[in-house]
XYZ file of N, CA and C in Angstrom:
630
model
N 91.451 131.073 92.574
C 90.367 130.531 90.701
C 90.596 128.845 91.168
N 89.394 128.203 90.561
C 89.175 126.801 90.735
C 89.676 126.276 88.752
N 90.280 125.630 88.903
C 91.143 125.154 88.010
C 90.166 124.245 86.631
N 89.464 123.506 87.527
C 88.087 123.033 86.930
C 86.979 124.135 85.769
N 87.443 125.430 86.193
C 86.015 126.088 85.504
C 86.806 126.738 84.482
N 88.269 126.555 84.336
C 89.111 127.740 83.027
C 88.604 127.279 82.002
N 87.535 127.698 81.355
C 87.575 127.517 80.002
C 86.749 128.876 79.631
N 87.186 128.467 78.098
C 87.060 129.959 77.554
C 85.412 129.799 76.992
N 84.960 131.369 77.172
C 83.328 131.262 76.974
C 82.671 131.033 78.348
N 81.084 130.266 77.804
C 80.515 130.107 78.958
C 80.980 128.565 79.447
N 80.944 128.670 80.895
C 81.286 127.249 81.547
C 80.346 125.999 81.216
N 81.050 125.229 81.022
C 80.140 123.915 80.622
C 79.456 123.133 82.164
N 79.106 122.962 81.859
C 77.865 122.468 82.914
C 78.907 121.053 83.303
N 78.734 120.140 84.559
C 78.790 119.221 84.621
C 78.523 117.801 83.365
N 77.203 118.153 83.620
C 76.822 117.459 82.137
C 77.123 116.952 80.727
N 77.376 118.442 80.851
C 77.709 118.906 79.384
C 79.030 117.737 79.438
N 79.744 118.111 80.130
C 81.431 118.091 79.866
C 81.823 116.817 80.327
N 80.786 115.731 81.242
C 80.794 114.334 80.775
C 79.983 114.048 79.956
N 79.589 114.258 79.193
C 78.412 113.729 77.680
C 79.871 113.890 76.861
N 80.763 115.042 76.676
C 81.659 115.231 75.851
C 82.915 114.391 75.974
N 83.282 113.464 77.289
C 84.064 113.209 77.672
C 83.969 111.691 77.206
N 82.621 111.125 77.232
C 82.032 109.914 76.775
C 82.577 109.630 75.600
N 82.016 110.513 74.853
C 82.267 110.895 73.398
C 83.857 110.732 72.904
N 84.408 110.925 73.571
C 85.762 111.213 72.801
C 86.687 110.383 73.579
N 86.357 109.552 74.435
C 87.063 108.259 75.600
C 86.456 107.423 75.471
N 87.113 106.488 76.165
C 86.802 104.848 75.771
C 85.777 104.498 77.292
N 85.214 105.870 78.271
C 84.916 105.761 79.483
C 83.151 105.618 79.049
N 82.564 105.347 80.193
C 80.947 105.143 80.387
C 80.940 106.189 80.884
N 79.572 106.653 80.998
C 78.785 107.888 82.189
C 79.002 107.716 83.682
N 79.234 106.451 83.943
C 79.007 106.346 85.149
C 80.836 106.015 85.468
N 81.603 105.436 84.823
C 83.389 105.627 84.812
C 83.755 107.322 84.659
N 82.876 108.100 83.898
C 83.213 109.679 84.386
C 83.008 110.059 85.381
N 82.066 109.834 86.366
C 81.892 110.226 87.430
C 82.054 109.887 88.316
N 82.630 108.377 88.260
C 83.788 107.738 89.382
C 84.970 108.711 89.643
N 85.374 108.931 88.165
C 86.831 109.414 87.895
C 86.707 111.218 88.699
N 85.679 111.349 88.405
C 85.434 112.913 89.107
C 85.834 112.767 90.811
N 84.952 111.884 90.906
C 85.218 111.428 92.583
C 86.669 111.704 92.905
N 87.470 110.316 91.792
C 89.031 109.926 92.309
C 89.902 111.400 92.318
N 89.389 112.273 90.941
C 90.016 113.489 90.684
C 90.194 114.327 91.411
N 88.810 114.450 92.314
C 88.823 115.675 93.011
C 89.108 114.970 94.806
N 90.064 114.009 95.116
C 90.564 113.018 95.791
C 92.121 113.970 96.031
N 92.475 113.495 94.843
C 94.034 113.557 94.403
C 94.403 115.325 93.975
N 93.269 115.630 93.612
C 93.915 117.239 93.380
C 93.804 118.214 94.386
N 93.067 117.354 95.956
C 93.050 118.244 97.400
C 94.058 117.214 97.956
N 94.838 116.666 97.651
C 95.889 116.530 98.551
C 97.056 117.027 98.584
N 97.482 117.900 98.441
C 98.352 118.760 98.706
C 97.347 120.254 98.760
N 97.210 120.754 96.886
C 96.756 121.898 97.256
C 95.389 122.045 96.453
N 94.372 122.151 97.932
C 92.698 122.287 97.216
C 92.650 123.463 96.223
N 92.872 122.861 94.659
C 92.173 124.158 94.071
C 91.586 123.586 92.776
N 91.061 122.159 92.752
C 90.606 121.805 91.762
C 91.643 121.209 90.317
N 92.927 120.890 90.589
C 93.467 120.617 89.898
C 94.998 119.939 90.148
N 95.459 119.195 89.799
C 96.139 117.737 90.009
C 97.422 118.782 90.046
N 98.404 119.200 90.447
C 100.062 119.891 90.694
C 100.592 118.211 90.692
N 102.048 119.004 90.145
C 102.961 117.251 89.508
C 103.316 116.955 91.113
N 103.609 117.501 92.239
C 103.479 117.382 93.621
C 102.573 115.975 93.835
N 101.288 116.231 93.670
C 99.996 115.564 94.183
C 100.230 114.311 93.394
N 100.397 114.542 91.789
C 100.803 113.577 90.751
C 101.712 112.143 91.296
N 102.359 112.866 91.806
C 103.837 112.240 92.034
C 103.316 111.497 93.460
N 103.075 112.373 94.166
C 102.363 111.741 95.705
C 101.746 110.144 95.308
N 100.530 110.599 94.490
C 99.600 109.590 94.462
C 100.110 108.042 93.832
N 101.032 108.550 92.661
C 101.675 107.043 92.138
C 102.481 107.056 92.892
N 104.008 107.778 93.312
C 105.083 107.029 94.046
C 105.112 107.286 95.845
N 104.028 107.672 96.594
C 103.917 108.195 97.565
C 104.286 109.317 98.372
N 105.376 109.493 97.520
C 105.802 110.836 97.887
C 106.372 112.056 97.060
N 106.267 112.965 97.072
C 105.789 114.131 96.408
C 106.778 115.157 96.098
N 108.291 114.606 97.052
C 109.255 116.018 96.454
C 110.265 115.533 95.586
N 110.267 113.939 95.968
C 111.417 112.926 95.626
C 111.727 113.175 94.058
N 112.630 113.604 93.271
C 112.224 113.533 91.357
C 112.415 112.222 91.125
N 111.755 112.444 89.905
C 111.787 111.315 89.305
C 111.000 111.239 87.528
N 111.969 110.915 86.755
C 112.028 111.297 85.384
C 110.761 110.786 85.062
N 110.583 109.796 85.788
C 109.487 109.152 84.878
C 107.799 109.456 85.217
N 107.475 109.854 86.550
C 106.808 110.223 86.725
C 106.981 111.864 86.378
N 107.226 112.493 86.040
C 107.675 114.104 85.143
C 106.962 113.558 83.942
N 107.841 112.648 83.183
C 107.133 112.451 82.282
C 105.482 111.920 81.551
N 105.110 110.997 82.580
C 103.973 110.945 82.539
C 103.085 111.889 82.848
N 103.382 112.805 83.869
C 102.994 114.076 84.621
C 102.805 114.760 82.609
N 103.486 115.614 81.789
C 103.853 116.283 81.327
C 102.939 115.926 80.179
N 102.735 114.502 80.088
C 101.760 113.640 78.797
C 100.122 113.669 79.067
N 100.006 113.820 80.478
C 98.785 114.258 80.702
C 97.949 115.816 81.066
N 99.243 116.935 80.888
C 99.808 117.923 80.731
C 99.098 118.487 79.704
N 98.134 118.176 78.590
C 97.725 118.256 77.282
C 97.481 119.725 77.208
N 97.384 120.832 77.783
C 97.470 122.066 77.974
C 98.758 122.922 78.142
N 99.314 122.262 78.566
C 101.142 122.899 79.246
C 101.005 123.954 80.128
N 100.141 124.014 80.694
C 100.185 124.911 81.770
C 100.468 124.947 82.941
N 101.042 123.171 83.531
C 101.704 122.905 84.506
C 101.127 122.443 85.771
N 99.505 122.036 85.380
C 98.578 121.226 86.456
C 97.452 120.342 85.181
N 97.145 119.449 86.103
C 96.210 118.888 84.776
C 94.899 118.814 85.528
N 93.882 119.161 84.518
C 92.407 119.439 84.646
C 92.137 118.161 84.356
N 90.615 118.261 84.985
C 89.749 116.993 84.715
C 89.502 116.776 83.234
N 89.217 117.026 82.323
C 89.609 116.603 81.078
C 90.558 116.036 80.536
N 91.404 116.689 80.786
C 92.981 115.917 80.756
C 93.294 114.682 81.269
N 93.065 114.803 82.766
C 92.668 113.427 83.512
C 92.096 112.572 82.769
N 91.034 112.767 82.334
C 89.828 111.740 81.323
C 90.849 111.460 80.437
N 90.537 112.065 79.193
C 91.482 111.893 77.779
C 92.695 110.905 78.173
N 93.443 111.307 79.260
C 94.870 110.717 79.141
C 94.645 109.714 79.385
N 94.202 108.896 80.814
C 93.463 108.323 81.485
C 93.186 106.871 80.868
N 92.023 107.569 79.900
C 91.353 106.722 78.794
C 92.304 106.069 78.046
N 93.859 106.243 77.662
C 94.918 105.887 76.899
C 94.709 104.509 77.725
N 95.027 104.453 78.844
C 95.195 103.132 79.540
C 93.863 101.730 79.630
N 93.196 102.419 79.159
C 91.758 101.423 79.332
C 91.532 100.691 78.573
N 91.294 99.650 78.692
C 91.187 97.938 77.937
C 90.836 98.133 77.043
N 89.907 99.328 76.683
C 89.141 99.102 75.109
C 89.662 100.658 74.494
N 90.257 100.580 74.777
C 91.525 101.511 74.127
C 92.163 101.277 72.926
N 92.575 101.685 71.997
C 93.347 100.786 70.905
C 94.580 100.728 71.107
N 95.357 99.646 70.216
C 96.399 99.661 70.386
C 97.319 100.314 70.076
N 96.709 101.368 69.237
C 97.849 102.588 68.143
C 98.110 103.622 69.199
N 97.201 103.856 69.606
C 96.748 104.947 71.230
C 97.745 104.487 71.668
N 97.504 103.191 72.341
C 98.589 102.769 73.167
C 100.158 103.161 72.941
N 100.538 102.716 71.631
C 101.556 102.726 71.056
C 102.067 103.738 70.993
N 101.737 104.905 70.728
C 101.613 106.439 70.346
C 101.854 107.159 71.627
N 101.272 107.002 72.644
C 101.590 107.292 74.011
C 102.931 106.642 74.858
N 103.166 105.892 74.783
C 104.320 105.237 74.781
C 105.763 105.671 74.101
N 105.599 105.859 72.827
C 106.381 106.612 72.065
C 106.863 108.538 72.629
N 105.946 108.747 72.968
C 105.923 109.861 73.037
C 106.909 110.208 74.820
N 106.183 108.924 75.159
C 106.777 108.853 76.416
C 108.200 108.926 76.377
N 108.965 108.139 75.448
C 110.380 107.670 75.588
C 111.244 109.078 74.828
N 110.070 109.457 73.943
C 110.814 110.744 72.793
C 111.379 111.984 73.883
N 112.229 111.996 74.622
C 112.311 112.824 75.323
C 112.796 114.302 74.714
N 113.241 114.342 73.882
C 113.736 115.851 73.149
C 112.713 116.354 72.109
N 111.206 115.409 71.928
C 110.292 115.579 71.013
C 110.675 115.905 69.833
N 111.705 114.872 69.360
C 112.201 115.252 67.833
C 111.227 114.103 66.913
N 110.860 113.561 67.474
C 109.684 112.109 66.473
C 110.631 110.873 66.406
N 111.673 110.726 67.448
C 112.479 109.818 67.438
C 112.804 109.656 68.792
N 113.013 108.026 69.179
C 113.609 107.518 70.229
C 115.071 107.362 70.267
N 115.806 108.526 70.586
C 117.253 108.400 70.844
C 118.096 107.484 71.818
N 119.097 107.010 71.362
C 120.371 106.212 72.622
C 120.118 106.696 74.113
N 120.550 108.039 74.184
C 120.432 108.709 75.403
C 118.986 108.828 76.017
N 117.945 109.257 75.206
C 116.580 109.239 75.956
C 116.628 107.799 76.380
N 116.694 106.609 75.615
C 116.510 105.325 76.201
C 117.086 104.950 77.524
N 118.434 105.276 77.163
C 118.930 105.331 78.674
C 118.552 105.568 79.797
N 118.173 107.018 79.784
C 117.709 108.031 80.896
C 116.535 107.565 81.299
N 115.304 106.734 80.419
C 113.945 106.095 80.971
C 114.587 104.984 81.510
N 115.366 104.265 80.764
C 115.649 102.634 81.815
C 116.184 102.964 82.881
N 117.314 104.109 83.295
C 117.532 104.075 84.688
C 116.560 104.811 85.510
N 115.553 105.254 84.529
C 114.801 105.674 85.784
C 113.662 104.791 85.869
N 113.298 103.942 85.210
C 112.526 102.754 85.547
C 113.273 101.955 86.852
N 114.807 101.644 86.482
C 115.201 100.562 87.949
C 115.472 101.294 88.828
N 115.609 102.542 88.845
C 115.371 103.448 90.321
C 114.141 103.375 90.820
N 113.358 103.350 89.960
C 111.801 103.493 90.639
C 111.755 102.386 91.384
N 112.297 101.027 90.830
C 112.047 99.576 91.423
C 113.105 99.096 92.254
N 113.937 99.867 92.795
C 114.912 100.217 93.662
C 115.878 99.100 93.229
N 116.284 99.131 91.887
C 117.287 97.991 91.705
C 118.565 98.770 90.848
N 119.473 98.617 91.543
C 120.350 98.891 90.971
C 121.563 98.139 90.706
N 122.172 98.493 89.209
C 122.869 97.699 88.605
C 123.906 98.632 87.801
N 125.167 97.896 87.179
C 126.116 98.932 87.055
C 125.718 99.570 85.759
N 126.858 100.705 85.624
C 126.256 101.494 83.903
C 126.743 100.281 82.639
N 127.759 99.070 82.923
C 127.742 98.534 81.779
C 126.758 97.836 81.723
N 125.598 97.309 82.416
C 124.280 96.395 82.470
C 123.710 97.326 81.941
N 123.122 98.321 82.268
C 122.527 99.582 81.430
C 122.356 99.947 80.017
N 124.144 99.986 79.621
C 124.352 100.586 78.391
C 123.995 99.025 77.878
N 124.365 97.854 78.142
C 123.959 96.414 77.464
C 122.836 96.582 77.325
N 121.821 96.972 78.091
C 120.364 96.696 77.734
C 119.789 97.480 77.148
N 120.469 99.052 76.745
C 119.851 99.767 75.696
C 120.439 99.715 74.496
N 121.708 98.840 74.469
C 122.224 98.260 73.400
C 121.568 97.556 72.180
N 121.726 96.458 73.624
C 120.102 95.231 72.816
C 119.135 95.954 72.293
N 118.335 96.891 72.793
C 116.954 97.473 73.132
C 117.293 98.055 71.359
N 118.163 98.441 71.362
C 118.389 99.910 70.096
C 118.894 98.499 68.860
N 119.083 97.913 69.103
C 119.660 96.842 68.310
C 119.150 95.631 67.831
N 117.653 95.535 68.646
C 116.321 95.112 68.244
C 115.360 95.933 67.485
N 115.430 97.086 67.939
C 113.896 97.948 67.008
C 114.551 98.624 66.620
N 115.866 99.791 66.304
C 116.482 100.518 65.432
C 116.726 99.654 63.560
N 115.785 99.075 63.271
C 115.722 98.213 62.046
C 116.920 98.361 60.894
N 116.542 100.361 61.019
C 117.066 100.921 59.677
C 118.451 101.007 60.090
N 118.963 100.891 61.611
C 120.604 101.263 61.612
C 120.820 102.484 61.633
N 119.879 103.469 61.621
C 120.230 104.725 61.813
C 120.332 105.522 63.509
N 120.404 104.652 64.401
C 120.753 105.130 65.530
C 120.029 105.790 66.182
N 118.442 105.547 65.562
C 117.687 105.936 66.306
C 116.596 105.390 66.249
N 115.036 105.198 66.782
C 114.171 104.377 66.498
C 113.006 105.665 66.189
N 112.506 105.331 65.248
C 111.126 106.139 64.739
C 109.818 105.431 65.213
N 108.842 106.306 64.930
C 107.288 105.622 64.850
C 106.771 104.111 64.605
N 107.657 104.007 63.027
C 107.303 102.940 62.641
C 108.230 101.763 63.149
N 109.169 102.106 63.201
C 109.829 101.066 64.431
C 109.220 100.566 65.377
N 108.793 101.297 66.474
C 108.165 101.558 67.930
C 107.177 100.803 67.287
N 106.420 100.975 66.791
C 104.940 100.070 66.371
C 105.359 98.875 65.961
N 106.031 98.247 64.699
C 106.260 97.273 64.673
C 107.179 96.501 65.987
N 108.045 97.050 66.960
C 108.606 96.918 68.172
C 107.391 96.140 69.110
N 106.490 96.998 69.102
C 105.436 96.563 70.409
C 104.157 95.969 70.115
N 103.749 95.935 68.778
C 102.885 95.070 68.406
C 103.376 93.347 68.521
N 104.833 93.386 68.360
C 105.239 91.801 68.889
C 105.811 91.547 70.155
N 105.386 92.744 71.486
C 106.039 92.466 72.522
C 105.007 92.701 73.225
N 104.470 91.586 73.538
C 102.596 92.162 74.677
C 102.584 92.967 75.434
N 104.169 92.266 76.061
C 104.515 93.413 77.778
C 104.323 94.557 77.355
N 104.678 95.104 76.339
C 104.488 96.501 76.600
C 103.346 97.121 76.619
N 102.179 96.457 75.501
C 101.346 96.841 75.668
C 100.426 96.637 76.950
N 100.941 95.390 77.660
C 100.336 95.600 78.861
C 100.742 96.508 79.937
N 101.770 96.824 79.966
C 101.979 98.159 80.873
C 101.396 99.549 80.218
N 100.475 99.391 79.375
C 100.010 100.536 79.054
C 98.299 100.278 79.019
N 98.199 99.080 80.129
C 96.639 98.949 80.215
C 96.530 98.631 81.424
N 95.599 99.322 81.802
C 95.347 99.400 83.739
C 93.865 98.764 83.813
N 93.739 97.411 84.404
C 92.598 96.599 83.946
C 91.576 97.057 85.154
N 91.843 98.282 85.806
C 90.957 98.765 87.080
C 89.701 99.811 86.169
N 90.331 100.263 85.713
C 89.520 101.296 84.975
C 88.278 100.754 84.394
N 88.016 99.607 83.908
C 86.968 98.778 83.667
C 85.833 98.800 85.006
N 86.157 98.530 85.869
C 85.627 98.532 87.408
C 85.900 99.890 88.277
N 86.328 101.116 87.362
C 85.972 102.003 88.264
C 85.117 102.561 88.636
N 83.809 102.209 88.876
C 82.617 102.697 89.389
C 82.522 102.145 90.529
N 83.464 100.436 90.607
C 82.723 100.010 91.817
C 84.099 99.460 93.105
N 85.675 100.139 92.703
C 85.943 100.638 93.192
C 87.356 101.073 93.263
N 87.845 102.152 94.080
C 88.616 102.925 93.469
C 90.744 102.304 93.474
N 91.319 102.813 92.537
C 92.672 101.566 92.545
C 93.419 102.055 94.173
N 94.137 101.171 94.420
C 94.537 100.870 95.843
C 95.723 102.594 96.346
N 96.227 103.299 94.942
C 97.042 104.397 95.226
C 96.107 105.592 95.866
N 94.767 105.621 95.768
C 93.848 106.735 96.146
C 94.050 106.429 97.762
N 94.177 105.388 98.233
C 94.416 105.060 99.388
C 95.463 105.971 100.634
N 96.481 106.428 99.445
C 97.980 106.699 99.906
C 98.239 108.098 99.138
N 97.207 108.749 99.621
C 97.249 110.626 98.958
C 97.317 111.665 99.875
N 98.012 110.906 101.316
C 98.474 111.984 102.568
C 99.618 112.194 102.095
N 99.785 113.364 102.619
C 101.368 113.540 102.621
C 101.900 112.977 103.378
N 103.165 112.854 103.363
C 104.103 111.806 104.420
C 104.468 113.033 105.524
N 104.635 112.455 106.936
C 105.715 113.458 107.447
C 107.037 113.615 107.239
């Protein structure tokens, strides 16, 4: 069964779906069509069923389909809007749109907040922030002591948690993000503006390693 065709009622044609995605995202028609070619490549790298599975997503991002990674897992869960364990084409385009240079800052800030809100409580808590910091350091092959990690987390909490209640809410996160250009920069992928001209480099590394 092909995931791309799993819709309620009469399946939409590719043209109809493209038109809807253009209306709902920051992409043009040509960009959506280029993303479809990219999606087909990623979704067939391990299981050729028209959907991106978590292993394929992780392989595309980190060239490793089996290594557990909290960061990759969280991003995958955010892309999996329907919560059915796979990423369909519409979800792929809508989620990537948040990283488009033309996407609003509010959407980028909200996505980043939800990424760090591991417990889905509406807050970023100390333990969740520490887990994400550790995941980021691990993926970057950076090894530091637990004391240094705690110091980074404590400093961040002190800077962002303006209410001093031990957790970061959306209002505090937004204020922090707006005065931290590097955070918004991380939420922007410049190549999405030129997706019709060249695929990002990771597309060249979607073959499973022996």
